[in-house]
XYZ file of C-alpha atoms in Angstrom:
749
model
C 34.733 23.698 15.020
C 34.663 21.125 12.200
C 31.812 21.681 9.744
C 29.767 19.093 7.901
C 27.960 19.642 4.619
C 24.560 20.122 6.287
C 25.760 22.455 9.018
C 26.336 26.204 9.187
C 28.389 27.369 6.179
C 29.321 30.886 7.250
C 32.165 32.046 9.473
C 31.943 32.686 13.207
C 34.346 35.241 14.704
C 34.442 36.896 18.108
C 31.627 39.339 17.169
C 29.171 39.757 14.328
C 31.518 42.349 12.764
C 34.117 39.724 11.965
C 31.609 36.909 11.225
C 29.751 35.849 8.074
C 26.113 34.674 8.361
C 24.670 31.802 6.377
C 20.986 31.237 5.781
C 19.276 28.004 4.767
C 18.811 27.872 1.016
C 15.228 28.603 0.031
C 13.407 25.913 -1.890
C 12.727 27.091 -5.413
C 9.171 26.850 -6.651
C 8.908 25.809 -10.331
C 8.063 28.710 -12.601
C 4.309 29.301 -12.970
C 3.547 26.322 -10.731
C -0.206 26.182 -10.080
C -2.066 25.336 -6.937
C -3.285 21.749 -7.217
C -6.570 20.381 -5.879
C -7.539 16.714 -5.986
C -11.238 16.037 -5.344
C -11.949 12.338 -4.856
C -15.497 10.992 -4.834
C -16.199 7.594 -3.294
C -18.165 4.801 -5.041
C -19.588 7.210 -7.635
C -20.215 5.350 -10.892
C -19.167 6.261 -14.422
C -22.671 7.501 -15.323
C -23.616 9.360 -12.132
C -22.589 12.932 -13.025
C -24.787 15.041 -15.268
C -22.006 15.514 -17.807
C -21.717 11.724 -18.054
C -25.406 11.172 -18.783
C -27.118 11.255 -15.396
C -30.462 12.779 -14.459
C -28.919 13.648 -11.069
C -28.223 17.391 -10.921
C -24.476 18.039 -10.564
C -24.181 21.556 -12.042
C -21.004 22.519 -10.192
C -19.040 19.484 -11.328
C -20.558 19.772 -14.802
C -19.359 23.380 -14.968
C -15.807 22.261 -14.220
C -16.090 19.826 -17.126
C -17.598 22.471 -19.432
C -14.700 24.826 -18.776
C -12.052 22.106 -18.634
C -11.502 18.567 -19.876
C -13.444 15.420 -19.038
C -12.595 11.892 -20.068
C -14.624 8.909 -21.267
C -11.774 6.391 -21.165
C -10.278 6.966 -17.723
C -9.732 4.002 -15.411
C -9.021 3.338 -11.758
C -8.668 0.230 -9.617
C -11.898 -1.339 -8.434
C -11.577 -0.448 -4.763
C -10.748 2.670 -2.789
C -7.357 2.180 -1.093
C -5.590 0.883 -4.231
C -6.878 3.787 -6.315
C -5.689 6.293 -3.717
C -2.258 4.669 -3.643
C -2.068 4.949 -7.445
C -3.277 8.554 -7.415
C -0.818 9.708 -4.763
C 2.261 7.831 -6.043
C 1.959 7.304 -9.804
C 2.742 3.627 -9.249
C 0.615 0.535 -9.719
C -1.173 -0.200 -6.469
C 0.344 -3.604 -5.705
C 3.850 -2.318 -6.348
C 3.147 0.516 -3.910
C 2.004 -2.031 -1.276
C -1.751 -1.435 -1.504
C -3.243 -4.159 -3.680
C -6.376 -4.209 -1.526
C -8.025 -2.020 1.129
C -6.002 -1.404 4.269
C -8.208 -3.640 6.443
C -7.521 -6.652 4.228
C -3.725 -6.573 4.269
C -2.208 -10.060 4.236
C 1.507 -9.854 4.970
C 2.761 -9.962 1.371
C 4.597 -7.028 -0.273
C 1.718 -6.203 -2.597
C -0.795 -6.289 0.257
C 0.944 -4.403 3.068
C -2.015 -2.097 3.626
C 0.154 1.011 3.393
C 2.287 2.840 0.831
C 5.898 1.684 0.868
C 8.796 4.025 1.524
C 10.001 3.285 -1.990
C 7.014 5.120 -3.495
C 7.202 8.789 -2.518
C 3.813 10.482 -2.618
C 2.725 13.577 -4.521
C 2.865 15.787 -1.390
C 6.334 14.455 -0.582
C 7.570 15.233 -4.093
C 5.858 18.633 -4.209
C 7.320 19.455 -0.809
C 10.768 19.323 -2.397
C 9.620 22.152 -4.663
C 8.104 24.607 -2.234
C 4.531 23.350 -1.908
C 2.586 23.010 1.308
C 0.068 20.182 1.279
C -3.231 19.664 3.070
C -5.278 16.464 3.341
C -8.963 16.648 4.176
C -11.226 13.602 4.366
C -10.707 9.916 3.751
C -7.188 8.484 3.982
C -7.450 4.657 4.016
C -3.717 4.167 3.429
C -2.602 3.169 6.937
C -2.298 -0.436 8.045
C -4.943 -1.087 10.699
C -2.230 -2.053 13.187
C -1.240 1.649 13.237
C -4.699 3.226 13.604
C -4.229 3.929 17.313
C -3.582 7.297 18.936
C -0.032 6.214 19.806
C 0.792 5.468 16.190
C 3.294 4.903 14.712
C 2.255 7.777 12.484
C 4.662 7.436 9.567
C 1.836 6.143 7.371
C -0.720 8.706 8.491
C -1.079 11.681 6.105
C 1.427 13.896 7.910
C 3.951 11.063 7.736
C 3.405 10.952 3.982
C 4.120 14.578 3.156
C 1.021 16.505 4.200
C 1.341 19.498 6.520
C -2.146 19.084 7.989
C -4.882 16.453 8.041
C -8.500 16.509 9.091
C -10.435 13.382 8.258
C -10.868 9.674 8.846
C -8.904 6.487 8.260
C -11.227 3.922 6.712
C -14.423 3.632 4.726
C -18.174 3.447 5.497
C -18.016 6.556 7.652
C -21.207 7.752 9.323
C -21.875 11.174 7.762
C -23.867 12.346 10.788
C -21.570 10.977 13.496
C -18.122 10.465 11.962
C -15.090 9.304 13.902
C -12.440 11.859 12.946
C -8.761 12.574 13.374
C -6.868 15.841 13.219
C -3.213 15.679 12.312
C -1.872 12.720 14.341
C -4.620 12.083 16.849
C -8.263 11.016 17.083
C -10.562 13.846 18.117
C -13.993 14.109 19.657
C -16.346 15.944 17.356
C -18.336 18.861 18.720
C -21.279 18.988 16.321
C -23.725 21.680 15.346
C -27.391 20.732 14.954
C -27.133 20.870 11.159
C -23.833 18.976 10.974
C -22.929 16.888 7.925
C -19.489 15.449 7.234
C -19.217 16.653 3.622
C -19.945 20.221 4.709
C -17.455 19.921 7.559
C -14.714 18.656 5.243
C -15.150 21.565 2.819
C -15.188 24.011 5.759
C -11.792 22.667 6.820
C -10.476 22.687 3.255
C -11.429 26.352 2.915
C -9.777 27.122 6.245
C -6.552 25.407 5.146
C -6.532 27.461 1.941
C -7.163 30.689 3.874
C -4.329 29.902 6.264
C -1.996 29.047 3.416
C -2.541 32.119 1.250
C -2.299 34.318 4.333
C 0.975 32.890 5.604
C 2.765 31.545 2.509
C 2.654 34.461 0.091
C 3.731 33.398 -3.382
C 3.963 29.675 -2.605
C 1.501 27.212 -4.158
C -0.515 24.648 -2.236
C -1.708 21.100 -2.826
C -5.133 20.211 -1.413
C -6.311 16.593 -1.286
C -10.056 16.608 -0.605
C -11.393 13.057 -0.322
C -15.098 12.929 0.432
C -16.803 10.077 2.232
C -19.575 10.661 -0.301
C -21.056 8.731 -1.920
C -19.917 5.601 -0.067
C -22.599 3.975 2.049
C -24.148 4.794 4.428
C -26.001 7.237 2.185
C -26.660 10.048 4.654
C -28.044 13.383 3.505
C -30.383 16.136 4.743
C -34.047 15.309 4.158
C -34.581 18.249 1.811
C -32.217 16.666 -0.714
C -34.127 13.375 -0.630
C -37.419 15.191 -1.128
C -36.130 16.780 -4.348
C -36.252 13.334 -5.943
C -39.572 12.112 -4.630
C -41.203 9.924 -7.266
C -38.353 10.345 -9.777
C -37.281 6.719 -9.529
C -40.680 5.049 -9.319
C -40.220 4.043 -12.951
C -37.366 1.734 -11.930
C -33.805 1.012 -12.879
C -34.529 -0.462 -16.309
C -36.067 2.813 -17.483
C -33.441 5.069 -15.869
C -30.559 3.005 -17.251
C -32.012 3.226 -20.763
C -32.451 6.991 -20.369
C -28.851 7.433 -19.251
C -27.598 5.300 -22.117
C -29.529 7.426 -24.595
C -28.143 10.633 -23.123
C -24.589 9.240 -23.144
C -24.912 8.570 -26.857
C -26.223 12.108 -27.412
C -23.398 13.676 -25.396
C -20.719 11.539 -27.019
C -19.756 10.016 -23.660
C -19.945 6.621 -25.385
C -19.243 5.979 -29.075
C -22.111 5.575 -31.546
C -23.431 2.046 -31.556
C -22.328 1.278 -27.987
C -24.506 -1.522 -26.639
C -26.188 -1.375 -23.260
C -24.860 -4.310 -21.255
C -27.540 -6.762 -20.120
C -28.624 -6.806 -16.495
C -25.930 -8.325 -14.326
C -26.706 -11.731 -12.834
C -28.766 -11.239 -9.695
C -30.417 -8.022 -10.928
C -34.108 -8.642 -11.581
C -36.257 -6.514 -13.887
C -38.018 -3.766 -11.943
C -41.496 -5.025 -12.713
C -40.827 -8.335 -10.935
C -40.791 -6.673 -7.504
C -43.966 -6.238 -5.431
C -45.263 -2.682 -5.134
C -44.188 -2.203 -1.505
C -40.643 -3.356 -2.312
C -40.484 -0.998 -5.288
C -41.326 1.858 -2.896
C -38.327 0.895 -0.751
C -35.985 0.464 -3.715
C -36.988 3.843 -5.123
C -36.491 5.598 -1.782
C -32.979 4.159 -1.474
C -32.084 5.622 -4.883
C -33.762 8.952 -4.080
C -31.442 9.131 -1.089
C -28.345 8.329 -3.127
C -29.255 10.966 -5.708
C -29.752 13.525 -2.929
C -26.409 12.548 -1.402
C -24.600 13.194 -4.684
C -26.382 16.509 -5.234
C -25.412 17.580 -1.712
C -21.808 16.668 -2.537
C -21.995 18.740 -5.704
C -23.062 21.732 -3.627
C -20.016 21.276 -1.390
C -17.696 21.098 -4.393
C -19.299 24.336 -5.538
C -18.563 26.025 -2.208
C -14.877 25.145 -2.541
C -14.685 26.408 -6.131
C -16.515 29.606 -5.167
C -13.981 30.253 -2.421
C -11.051 29.778 -4.801
C -12.673 32.256 -7.166
C -13.466 34.748 -4.403
C -9.819 34.933 -3.304
C -8.495 35.151 -6.866
C -6.922 31.702 -6.927
C -9.212 29.741 -9.267
C -7.414 30.693 -12.480
C -4.123 29.549 -10.977
C -5.472 26.258 -9.649
C -5.383 22.888 -11.382
C -8.393 20.851 -10.213
C -8.514 17.087 -10.737
C -11.862 15.466 -9.884
C -12.441 11.709 -10.076
C -14.183 8.764 -8.463
C -12.165 6.006 -6.834
C -14.030 3.012 -8.323
C -17.322 1.945 -9.837
C -20.641 1.855 -8.020
C -21.012 -0.588 -5.142
C -23.048 -3.836 -5.269
C -22.743 -4.333 -1.519
C -26.418 -3.604 -0.902
C -27.426 -6.828 -2.629
C -30.652 -7.336 -4.606
C -32.896 -5.194 -2.373
C -30.515 -2.926 -0.439
C -30.578 -2.463 3.322
C -31.057 0.149 6.017
C -28.356 -1.457 8.231
C -25.770 -2.577 5.727
C -23.100 -3.648 8.212
C -25.441 -6.256 9.641
C -26.743 -7.120 6.169
C -23.253 -7.749 4.768
C -21.480 -9.326 7.700
C -23.766 -11.336 9.925
C -27.464 -11.332 8.979
C -29.214 -10.682 5.678
C -31.844 -7.984 6.026
C -35.349 -8.567 4.699
C -36.891 -5.823 2.530
C -39.703 -5.722 5.072
C -37.317 -4.084 7.549
C -36.698 -1.203 5.171
C -40.361 -0.927 4.240
C -41.216 -0.532 7.935
C -38.628 2.231 8.345
C -38.814 4.259 5.120
C -38.790 7.537 7.030
C -35.410 6.712 8.606
C -33.533 6.232 5.331
C -30.810 8.856 4.961
C -31.007 9.876 8.621
C -28.728 9.006 11.516
C -31.122 6.172 12.362
C -30.210 4.232 9.216
C -27.020 2.873 7.687
C -28.539 2.519 4.261
C -27.333 1.446 0.835
C -29.125 0.955 -2.466
C -29.556 -2.388 -4.302
C -27.471 -3.743 -7.154
C -29.985 -2.624 -9.783
C -29.234 1.008 -9.009
C -25.508 0.268 -8.850
C -25.675 -0.947 -12.441
C -27.527 2.248 -13.351
C -24.598 4.196 -11.847
C -22.246 2.210 -14.083
C -24.289 2.597 -17.322
C -23.670 1.188 -19.928
C -21.167 -1.195 -18.354
C -21.002 -4.657 -16.766
C -20.410 -5.455 -13.128
C -19.392 -3.215 -10.240
C -16.872 -2.103 -7.652
C -14.533 -5.018 -6.751
C -14.736 -6.307 -10.361
C -12.303 -5.404 -13.121
C -14.838 -5.289 -15.934
C -15.757 -1.763 -16.997
C -18.324 -1.234 -14.241
C -15.620 -1.576 -11.625
C -12.754 0.349 -13.193
C -14.063 2.959 -15.658
C -14.566 6.261 -13.811
C -15.346 9.919 -14.429
C -12.379 12.275 -14.601
C -12.560 16.069 -14.857
C -9.537 18.361 -15.134
C -10.070 22.115 -14.760
C -7.247 24.615 -15.336
C -8.312 27.909 -16.900
C -6.220 29.024 -19.838
C -4.295 25.777 -20.163
C -6.774 23.405 -21.802
C -7.425 23.420 -25.536
C -11.051 23.048 -26.600
C -12.563 23.261 -23.114
C -15.729 21.268 -22.644
C -14.875 18.765 -25.373
C -14.655 15.134 -24.248
C -11.316 13.354 -24.338
C -11.307 9.694 -25.372
C -7.671 8.683 -24.794
C -7.165 5.618 -22.604
C -5.648 6.501 -19.233
C -5.373 5.214 -15.696
C -5.165 6.857 -12.291
C -1.401 6.182 -12.162
C -1.102 8.777 -14.935
C -2.236 11.715 -12.778
C 0.969 12.165 -10.725
C 3.310 12.172 -13.759
C 0.962 14.682 -15.390
C 1.621 17.070 -12.508
C 5.351 16.479 -12.690
C 5.325 17.205 -16.427
C 3.396 20.427 -15.878
C 5.999 21.663 -13.402
C 8.931 20.247 -15.370
C 10.156 18.244 -12.378
C 10.959 14.585 -11.840
C 10.061 12.173 -9.097
C 13.261 11.601 -7.106
C 15.283 8.444 -7.680
C 15.956 8.396 -3.955
C 13.840 9.867 -1.175
C 14.984 10.092 2.453
C 17.720 7.600 1.673
C 15.391 5.015 0.115
C 15.781 4.076 -3.585
C 12.493 4.733 -5.348
C 10.344 2.681 -7.674
C 10.046 4.149 -11.137
C 6.824 6.036 -11.780
C 4.654 3.606 -13.728
C 2.211 6.101 -15.211
C 2.647 8.432 -18.151
C 1.781 12.110 -18.413
C -1.563 13.174 -19.862
C -0.585 16.711 -20.856
C -0.810 15.859 -24.539
C -4.552 15.299 -24.073
C -4.954 18.791 -22.626
C -3.218 20.303 -25.628
C -4.890 18.219 -28.334
C -8.310 16.683 -27.822
C -7.830 14.449 -30.888
C -4.336 13.159 -30.054
C -4.057 9.365 -30.206
C -3.578 7.452 -26.963
C 0.058 7.308 -25.893
C -0.450 4.719 -23.178
C 0.501 1.158 -24.083
C -0.650 -1.209 -21.335
C -2.373 -1.403 -17.941
C -2.813 -4.303 -15.509
C -5.738 -4.805 -13.081
C -6.374 -7.212 -10.191
C -8.619 -7.255 -7.168
C -9.805 -10.207 -5.060
C -8.778 -12.567 -7.852
C -10.536 -10.679 -10.655
C -7.904 -10.079 -13.322
C -7.616 -7.943 -16.436
C -5.112 -6.338 -18.722
C -5.590 -3.637 -21.350
C -3.013 -3.551 -24.126
C -3.114 -1.418 -27.260
C -6.902 -1.320 -27.448
C -7.595 -4.933 -26.434
C -8.675 -6.153 -23.010
C -8.514 -9.622 -21.486
C -10.563 -9.992 -18.314
C -11.523 -12.797 -15.946
C -14.163 -12.570 -13.246
C -13.259 -14.810 -10.305
C -16.023 -16.142 -8.023
C -14.776 -16.359 -4.458
C -13.580 -19.822 -3.483
C -13.166 -21.236 -6.983
C -9.865 -22.653 -8.188
C -8.116 -19.819 -10.039
C -7.170 -22.210 -12.839
C -10.862 -22.745 -13.598
C -11.513 -19.041 -14.258
C -12.641 -18.216 -17.782
C -10.897 -15.364 -19.592
C -12.878 -13.061 -21.878
C -11.506 -10.917 -24.683
C -12.792 -7.542 -25.851
C -11.601 -5.163 -28.544
C -12.204 -2.217 -26.244
C -11.424 0.356 -28.909
C -14.557 -0.849 -30.738
C -16.593 -2.300 -27.852
C -16.945 0.302 -25.098
C -19.320 -1.722 -22.906
C -17.540 -5.086 -23.265
C -20.615 -6.538 -24.944
C -18.975 -8.885 -27.449
C -16.591 -11.550 -26.104
C -14.066 -12.396 -28.841
C -12.167 -15.090 -26.942
C -13.217 -17.858 -29.332
C -12.631 -15.779 -32.466
C -9.137 -14.651 -31.425
C -7.619 -17.313 -29.130
C -4.089 -16.271 -30.070
C -4.735 -12.666 -28.973
C -6.235 -13.889 -25.700
C -3.267 -16.166 -25.064
C -0.913 -13.263 -25.721
C -2.714 -10.983 -23.263
C -3.023 -13.613 -20.523
C 0.719 -14.259 -20.770
C 1.309 -10.508 -20.557
C -0.912 -10.343 -17.455
C 1.178 -12.976 -15.672
C 4.404 -11.231 -16.660
C 3.198 -7.890 -15.315
C 1.696 -9.524 -12.227
C 5.158 -10.719 -11.299
C 6.740 -7.383 -12.142
C 4.283 -5.275 -10.118
C 3.839 -7.427 -6.992
C 0.333 -8.717 -7.703
C 1.058 -12.278 -6.560
C 0.009 -14.324 -4.664
C -3.596 -14.292 -5.852
C -6.019 -14.110 -2.918
C -9.818 -14.019 -3.053
C -10.459 -13.623 0.688
C -12.118 -10.431 1.848
C -13.581 -10.206 5.396
C -11.582 -13.284 6.347
C -8.384 -11.274 6.012
C -9.654 -8.706 8.507
C -10.717 -11.444 10.918
C -7.342 -13.157 10.542
C -5.571 -9.854 11.127
C -7.529 -9.321 14.351
C -6.654 -12.818 15.553
C -2.956 -12.053 15.148
C -3.185 -9.783 18.185
C -2.180 -11.977 21.112
C -3.249 -9.460 23.756
C -5.795 -10.966 26.149
C -6.068 -8.064 28.568
C -6.819 -4.442 27.697
C -6.908 -1.421 29.968
C -8.887 1.719 29.233
C -9.211 5.021 31.104
C -11.895 7.657 31.273
C -12.024 10.136 28.382
C -9.096 8.568 26.545
C -8.869 8.868 22.760
C -11.286 6.683 20.847
C -10.054 3.185 19.943
C -10.796 2.346 16.312
C -13.129 -0.599 15.745
C -10.346 -2.493 13.973
C -8.083 -2.090 17.028
C -10.691 -2.920 19.654
C -10.421 -6.204 21.580
C -11.593 -9.045 19.361
C -14.631 -10.423 21.192
C -15.819 -12.344 18.133
C -17.576 -15.557 19.209
C -15.675 -15.857 22.486
C -16.096 -15.392 26.216
C -14.763 -12.295 27.929
C -14.950 -10.272 31.119
C -15.192 -6.505 31.628
C -14.316 -4.851 34.924
C -14.861 -1.142 35.649
C -13.322 0.339 38.840
C -13.993 3.900 39.984
C -14.250 6.056 43.087
C -17.626 7.415 44.125
C -17.711 10.882 45.650
C -20.583 12.785 47.239
C -22.436 13.023 43.924
C -24.212 9.845 42.738
C -22.307 8.250 39.847
C -23.785 8.628 36.375
C -22.582 8.315 32.814
C -21.071 5.806 30.433
C -18.470 3.350 31.670
C -17.747 1.711 28.316
C -19.383 2.262 24.905
C -18.466 0.059 21.973
C -19.897 0.378 18.479
C -23.119 2.266 17.745
C -26.891 1.894 17.686
C -26.468 -0.251 14.558
C -24.439 -2.815 16.510
C -22.557 -2.498 19.791
C -22.942 -2.477 23.558
C -22.766 -0.021 26.415
C -22.539 -0.153 30.213
C -23.751 2.981 31.994
C -25.237 4.396 35.184
C -28.291 6.636 35.124
C -30.847 7.733 37.736
C -29.598 5.269 40.312
C -29.694 2.310 37.947
C -26.922 0.204 36.412
C -27.637 -0.651 32.759
C -26.176 -2.900 30.102
C -27.459 -2.833 26.530
C -26.280 -5.209 23.801
C -27.423 -3.842 20.444
C -27.597 -6.701 17.987
C -29.142 -4.506 15.304
C -31.129 -1.312 14.829
C -34.277 -3.213 15.851
C -33.066 -5.693 18.494
C -31.443 -4.804 21.815
C -30.849 -7.073 24.838
C -30.912 -5.290 28.231
C -30.035 -5.731 31.874
C -31.104 -3.000 34.293
C -30.831 -2.955 38.081
C -30.963 -0.433 40.956
C -27.443 0.558 41.984
C -26.519 3.428 44.289
C -23.031 2.765 45.649
C -21.905 4.760 48.708
C -18.832 7.015 48.568
C -15.653 5.008 48.096
C -14.388 2.404 45.684
C -16.866 0.626 43.411
C -16.635 -2.202 40.897
C -18.968 -3.025 38.008
C -18.394 -6.217 36.038
C -19.824 -7.893 32.974
C -19.154 -11.587 32.434
C -19.958 -12.830 28.967
C -19.949 -16.611 28.559
C -20.033 -18.190 25.137
C -22.856 -20.748 25.080
C -22.663 -21.814 21.435
C -21.688 -20.629 17.999
C -22.148 -16.828 17.997
C -24.293 -17.016 21.139
C -23.752 -16.282 24.810
C -25.026 -15.198 28.185
C -24.182 -11.850 29.791
C -24.121 -11.499 33.586
C -23.896 -8.048 35.192
C -22.355 -7.630 38.657
C -22.135 -4.674 41.039
C -19.522 -4.784 43.812
C -19.312 -8.547 43.476
C -23.059 -9.200 43.535
C -24.922 -10.496 40.492
C -27.684 -8.054 39.562
C -28.982 -9.516 36.311
C -28.358 -11.668 33.287
C -29.580 -11.978 29.719
C -29.294 -14.585 26.982
C -27.972 -13.278 23.674
C -28.813 -15.879 21.014
C -26.956 -14.074 18.229
C -23.810 -11.969 18.551
C -21.990 -9.826 16.016
C -18.306 -10.138 15.048
C -15.972 -7.365 16.138
C -15.222 -6.315 12.554
C -18.972 -6.047 11.973
C -19.426 -3.029 14.228
C -19.784 0.430 12.697
C -17.856 2.442 15.284
C -15.019 2.258 17.787
C -14.660 2.045 21.558
C -14.926 4.885 24.099
C -14.322 4.810 27.838
C -16.024 7.212 30.240
C -18.277 8.612 27.494
C -20.143 7.725 24.313
C -18.545 10.109 21.846
C -19.555 8.757 18.446
C -22.821 7.562 16.959
C -24.580 6.724 20.250
C -24.942 3.073 21.175
C -28.133 3.862 23.074
C -30.761 6.585 22.950
C -31.476 6.116 26.655
C -29.140 9.026 27.393
C -27.886 12.191 25.727
C -24.383 11.597 24.393
C -21.574 11.946 25.257
C -22.966 11.269 28.764
C -19.555 11.561 30.401
C -18.963 9.554 33.541
C -18.766 11.820 36.579
C -16.969 9.637 39.142
C -13.185 9.763 39.415
C -10.480 7.223 38.672
C -12.411 5.182 36.113
C -10.373 2.260 34.785
C -11.936 -0.449 32.635
C -10.245 -3.746 31.830
C -11.346 -6.230 29.186
C -10.088 -9.802 29.538
C -10.493 -12.175 26.614
C -10.749 -15.947 26.530
C -8.360 -17.879 24.305
C -9.541 -18.919 20.873
C -8.312 -22.478 21.351
C -11.090 -23.298 23.811
C -14.372 -24.212 22.152
C -16.472 -25.606 25.003
C -18.898 -23.007 26.312
C -17.567 -21.173 29.338
C -14.254 -23.039 29.607
C -12.135 -20.348 27.957
C -13.857 -17.656 29.954
C -13.071 -19.437 33.202
C -9.449 -19.822 32.136
C -9.201 -16.106 31.373
C -10.599 -15.206 34.790
C -8.080 -17.495 36.442
C -5.215 -15.676 34.713
C -6.200 -12.275 36.132
């Protein structure tokens, strides 16, 4: 038999006595290669950890810093997906295909919403050298078109080099009722009474480590633990909120000044660093009425509790590594993915999805529901004043490329390998520098070709010199930034930056210039004093923008998601009982249009009961269900407004049909008609509807498996009749007259 290079290389005779065996060559692990753990926090600001000046208690993360290295001049991108792409590839985010979050992909190379095949990931590279890799938590690096159970899965974690994955695709995950995946499929969570996502993620991380050390003796592992914390909604057990009762009554002006003072004392910021003025839109604390201040303080108490709870979970992971004798041989890298979030607006919200997407929430709503904040009955987020506290002493926030958006905490812990542990490092670095640091440590190189695909060069540089010498000068030369039209470039200590208001002509944007080496908080704009330096840096930005795939500039955000949903030409969907959950970004786009839902099932001797179709959650969604001989439809516009239809319905054994006809009656308004076996049983006017991308959860058929849409039943409230099939038929977007498109869709069935 003819042999090829990859086939059996021994000799085969008539028996084993005259044959020569050949075994696959074992992958060689680099000498003294450590275990590697990435811990990624979400939306945690530069000043939020105790070791960076915060009053929030984070002793476990602080201890990692005290025994390792932490950095004052570390930078990320200003949103989550791009930072994760940088972290896991060592390439600039646009070049890797992830210039913006996955939901806002736009069909250009720099905005593909997934990591390109030409940018092999850390687990893929480490896999060539004997590592097994485990992902736990947030992924957010798959294009939304591929979120479904059927895949394709090549851009899910296992398709990108991980051996196992337990976590979630996107952001804003409900910590009490998360929608999770395991490996390559969505799963239905079976919760304990004291369930919390952060605890669950660390439980799974510990299990992966146990399994690895038990079955892969002598081989190192890579663990990627990406918390949902502290991204909104800020969900945390009540006891953690109570720890902070009254602590923030003094307001954000006082707390920000206290953090700034502590940062100066700790050396986190250089002597003389100015405290940036309040960002536009942030009012002084004393200007708010007393009842509003109570709400604003409670929202921050909840955030502080959320971060402390996260710190406890980090501690559990570190304790496990120590208990099994692996801590000293484990390199831990802990960072946040971007600056603190301004998405709560001036006064925050207890239902942020509604507040951001389709109706601004009055502070009076939060004041009336203070006791719900942090619980599963709220989807809360703090106001911009507290976000600027998180980013002390810096300007602006997440989504901006001033310091408040891109300067982040970084802690590296590796016992016995860090000179002067506990001493701050001040060298300028970026998240693209983490991967090459690992490769330097193991004396390996990222492959020039991976699985037959030529690879991009690694854009980052190694940081090992900072571990060996705390006083070593910065070796990095330049770094580009862009997000939603905000632009910046750092070059040899200088930074040019332009904040772009959405919708404005890009040519009208004003560039600012800072000598960052002497102006940590970007307090003194030198554009007029040094126009030649600014011109030089702006020209360099455009050159690098072309080189790294940043163009075309695009300042759209939610519009990109809406446009992406409209690209789906499917007008008819079919769902079956107890199927895998459909992600909210893959659900039928019912935004401001007419549609029809038909549920067919077979009734047996037992009266039918349970959920036919559940879509969204009790923060925004709808459900059709049968209970106690009644057919019910609930359209949840918000946490405080639900429209209902309820009618007696006790079908005899045999085939049954339940229908919902929704007719658009005006802009974001409609009328729902419920039918049972062809007979109209009720209708309701819905004067305001939500957009599909504004929901907080996905779609389930035959059960309500996530955050419940309704509290009229005990979830999952599985449907008990057989043969359930639900179809959703959509009207065409081209029809604008009320009811016309709906009638056309019915005619096509």
